[in-house]
Short mmCIF file of C-alpha atoms in Angstrom, two decimals:
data_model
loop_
_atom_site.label_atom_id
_atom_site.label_comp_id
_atom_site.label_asym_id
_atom_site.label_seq_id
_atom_site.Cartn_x
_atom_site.Cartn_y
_atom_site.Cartn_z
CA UNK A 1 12.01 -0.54 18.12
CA UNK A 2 10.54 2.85 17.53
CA UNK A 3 13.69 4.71 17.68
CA UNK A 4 15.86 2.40 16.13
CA UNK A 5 17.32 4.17 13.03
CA UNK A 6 16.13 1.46 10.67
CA UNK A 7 12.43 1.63 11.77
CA UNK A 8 12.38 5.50 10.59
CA UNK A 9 14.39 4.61 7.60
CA UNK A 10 11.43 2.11 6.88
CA UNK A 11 8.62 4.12 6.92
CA UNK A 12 10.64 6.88 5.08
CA UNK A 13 11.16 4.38 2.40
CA UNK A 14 7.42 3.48 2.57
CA UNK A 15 6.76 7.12 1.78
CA UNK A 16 9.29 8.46 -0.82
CA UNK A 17 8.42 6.00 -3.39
CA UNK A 18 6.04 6.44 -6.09
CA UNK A 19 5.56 2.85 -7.08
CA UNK A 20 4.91 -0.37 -5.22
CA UNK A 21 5.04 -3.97 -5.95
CA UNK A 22 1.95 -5.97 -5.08
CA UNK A 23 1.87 -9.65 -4.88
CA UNK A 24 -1.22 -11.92 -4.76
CA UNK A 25 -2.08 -15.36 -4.61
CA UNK A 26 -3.58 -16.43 -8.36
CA UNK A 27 -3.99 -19.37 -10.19
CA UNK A 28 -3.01 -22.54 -8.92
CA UNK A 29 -2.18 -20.51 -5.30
CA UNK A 30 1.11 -19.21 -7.00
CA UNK A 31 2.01 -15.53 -6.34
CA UNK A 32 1.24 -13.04 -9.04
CA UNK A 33 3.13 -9.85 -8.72
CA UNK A 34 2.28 -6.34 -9.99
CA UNK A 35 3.35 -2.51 -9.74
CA UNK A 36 0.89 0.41 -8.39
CA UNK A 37 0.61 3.91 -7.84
CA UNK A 38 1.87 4.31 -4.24
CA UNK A 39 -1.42 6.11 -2.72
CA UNK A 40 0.52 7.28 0.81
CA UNK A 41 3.24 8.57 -1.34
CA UNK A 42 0.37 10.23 -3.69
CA UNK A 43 -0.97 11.97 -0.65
CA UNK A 44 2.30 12.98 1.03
CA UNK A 45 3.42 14.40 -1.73
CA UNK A 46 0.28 16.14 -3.59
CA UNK A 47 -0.37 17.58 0.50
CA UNK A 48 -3.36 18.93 1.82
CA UNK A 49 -6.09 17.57 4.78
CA UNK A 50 -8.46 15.83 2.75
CA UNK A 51 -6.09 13.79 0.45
CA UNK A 52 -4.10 12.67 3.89
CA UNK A 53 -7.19 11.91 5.91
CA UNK A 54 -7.89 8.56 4.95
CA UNK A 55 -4.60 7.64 6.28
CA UNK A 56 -5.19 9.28 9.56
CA UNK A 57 -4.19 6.33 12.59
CA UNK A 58 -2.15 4.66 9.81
CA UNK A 59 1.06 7.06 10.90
CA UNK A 60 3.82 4.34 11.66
CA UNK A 61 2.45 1.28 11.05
CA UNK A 62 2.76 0.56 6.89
CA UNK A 63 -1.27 0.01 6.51
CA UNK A 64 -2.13 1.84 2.98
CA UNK A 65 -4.69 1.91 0.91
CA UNK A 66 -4.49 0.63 -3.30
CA UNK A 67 -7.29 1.54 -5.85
CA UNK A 68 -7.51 -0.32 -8.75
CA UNK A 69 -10.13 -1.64 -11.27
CA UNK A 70 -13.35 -3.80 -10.10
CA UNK A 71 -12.60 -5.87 -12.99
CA UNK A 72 -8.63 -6.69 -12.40
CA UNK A 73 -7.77 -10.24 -12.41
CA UNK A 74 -6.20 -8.91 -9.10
CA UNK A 75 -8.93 -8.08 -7.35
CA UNK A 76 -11.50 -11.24 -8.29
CA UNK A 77 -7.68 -12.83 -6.59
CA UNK A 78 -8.11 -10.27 -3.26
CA UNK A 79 -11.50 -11.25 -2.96
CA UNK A 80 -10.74 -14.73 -3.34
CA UNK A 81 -8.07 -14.33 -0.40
CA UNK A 82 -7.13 -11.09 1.08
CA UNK A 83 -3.22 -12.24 1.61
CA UNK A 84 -1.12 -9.52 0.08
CA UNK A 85 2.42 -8.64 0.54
CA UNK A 86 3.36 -4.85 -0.50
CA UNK A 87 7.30 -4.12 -1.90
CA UNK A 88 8.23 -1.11 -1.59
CA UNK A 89 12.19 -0.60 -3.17
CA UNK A 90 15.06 1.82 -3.29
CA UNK A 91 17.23 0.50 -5.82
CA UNK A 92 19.68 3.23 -5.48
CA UNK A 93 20.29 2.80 -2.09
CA UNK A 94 20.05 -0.85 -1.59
CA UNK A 95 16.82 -0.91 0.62
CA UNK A 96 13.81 -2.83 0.38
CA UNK A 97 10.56 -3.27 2.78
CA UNK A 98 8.22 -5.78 2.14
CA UNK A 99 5.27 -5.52 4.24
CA UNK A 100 2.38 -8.77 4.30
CA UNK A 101 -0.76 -8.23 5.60
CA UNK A 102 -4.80 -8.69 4.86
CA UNK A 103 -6.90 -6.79 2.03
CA UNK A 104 -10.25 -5.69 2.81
CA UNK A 105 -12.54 -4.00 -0.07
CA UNK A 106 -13.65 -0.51 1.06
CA UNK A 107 -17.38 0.32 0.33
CA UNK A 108 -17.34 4.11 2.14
CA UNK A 109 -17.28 6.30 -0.75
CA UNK A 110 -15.69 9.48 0.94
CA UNK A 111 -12.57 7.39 1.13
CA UNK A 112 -13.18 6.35 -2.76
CA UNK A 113 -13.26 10.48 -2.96
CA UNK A 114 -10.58 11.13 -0.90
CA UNK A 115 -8.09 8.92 -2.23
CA UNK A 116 -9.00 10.05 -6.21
CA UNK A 117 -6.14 11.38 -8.27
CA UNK A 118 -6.44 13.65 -11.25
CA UNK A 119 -5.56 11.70 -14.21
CA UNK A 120 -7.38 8.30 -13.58
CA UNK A 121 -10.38 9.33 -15.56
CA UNK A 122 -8.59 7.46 -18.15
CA UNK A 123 -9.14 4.16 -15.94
CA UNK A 124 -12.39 5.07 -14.50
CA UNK A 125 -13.94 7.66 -16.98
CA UNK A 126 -17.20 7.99 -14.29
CA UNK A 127 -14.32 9.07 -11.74
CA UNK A 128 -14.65 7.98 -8.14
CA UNK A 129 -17.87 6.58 -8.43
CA UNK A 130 -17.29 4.71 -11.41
CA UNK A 131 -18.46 1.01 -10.68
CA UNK A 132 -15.44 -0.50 -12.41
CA UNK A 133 -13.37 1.57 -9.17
CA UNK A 134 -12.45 -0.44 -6.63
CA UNK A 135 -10.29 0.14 -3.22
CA UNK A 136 -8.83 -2.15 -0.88
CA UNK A 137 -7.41 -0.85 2.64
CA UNK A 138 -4.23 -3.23 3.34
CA UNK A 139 -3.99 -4.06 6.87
CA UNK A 140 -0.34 -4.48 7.41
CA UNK A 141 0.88 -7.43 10.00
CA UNK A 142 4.48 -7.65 9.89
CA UNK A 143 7.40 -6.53 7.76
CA UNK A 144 10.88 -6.66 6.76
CA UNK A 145 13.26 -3.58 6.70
CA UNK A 146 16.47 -4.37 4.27
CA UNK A 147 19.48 -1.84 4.19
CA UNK A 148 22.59 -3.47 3.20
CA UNK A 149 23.64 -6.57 5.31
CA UNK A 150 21.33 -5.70 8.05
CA UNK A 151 17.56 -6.75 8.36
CA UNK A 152 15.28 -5.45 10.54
CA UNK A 153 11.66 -7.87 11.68
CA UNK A 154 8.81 -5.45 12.60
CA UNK A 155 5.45 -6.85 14.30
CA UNK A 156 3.45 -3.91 12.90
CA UNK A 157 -0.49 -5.07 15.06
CA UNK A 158 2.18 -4.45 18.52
CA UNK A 159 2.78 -1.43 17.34
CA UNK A 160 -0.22 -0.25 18.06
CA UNK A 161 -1.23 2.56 15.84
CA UNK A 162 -4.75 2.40 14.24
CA UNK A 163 -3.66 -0.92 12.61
CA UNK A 164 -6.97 -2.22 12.44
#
């Protein structure tokens, strides 16, 4: 499945964007949906060692991280249930990956660091440490690859590549 075209088109896709959608279970278990800063695109793009390092073992296998506030509706929902699905979209070019997986709330504060942006002192005026900062590493478990007519089913845990 590695070499198939569409499985590099994927994770391209999961790259070049700079936004992704973000859906959650909320009240009444219905989905809520939501758009955020697309932190592997963030770090591909802004370059460097220390900005790409938490990602390190997540090459290939559409596991991110997503930093948002302590206080978001979303994440009292994540820590309520840690189901997630990520949408990632290419509206130009017809192609769509939507990646479901598990949530997990990370507590290590050199990845806090590590995945801070200039700019969100607006959202978190304390910066990384700022106790209304919160980051979740998503844990991805299978997706869906859309380009065109054709759709492409990827088991990302057999994949094998840090996914844990």
């Amino acid at each position: 499945m590695t070499e198939d075209p569409r499985f590099l088109d994927a994770l391209a896709l999961e790259r070049e964007v700079g936004f992704l959608c973000l859906s959650t279970y909320g009240e009444g278990g219905f989905p809520e949906t939501r758009m955020l800063f697309n932190l592997k695109h963030q770090a591909v793009v802004d370059g460097g060692d220390s900005l790409l390092a938490p990602f390190e073992g997540m090459e290939g296998n559409f596991s991110s991280y997503i930093g948002t506030n302590t206080s978001s509706r979303k994440t009292a929902q994540i820590r309520a249930d840690g189901k997630a699905c990520f949408y990632y979209a290419d509206s130009r070019g017809y192609r769509g990956l939507s990646v479901t997986g598990l949530l997990e709330e990370v507590a290590d504060e050199a990845v806090k660091r590590a995945l801070w942006r200039e700019g969100w002192e607006s959202y978190y005026p304390q910066g990384p440490g700022d106790a209304d900062f919160a980051v979740f590493r998503f844990k991805a478990l299978k997706a869906r690859y859309y380009h065109g007519l054709s759709v492409l089913e990827i088991d990302c845990a057999a994949l094998g590549r840090g996914n844990g």
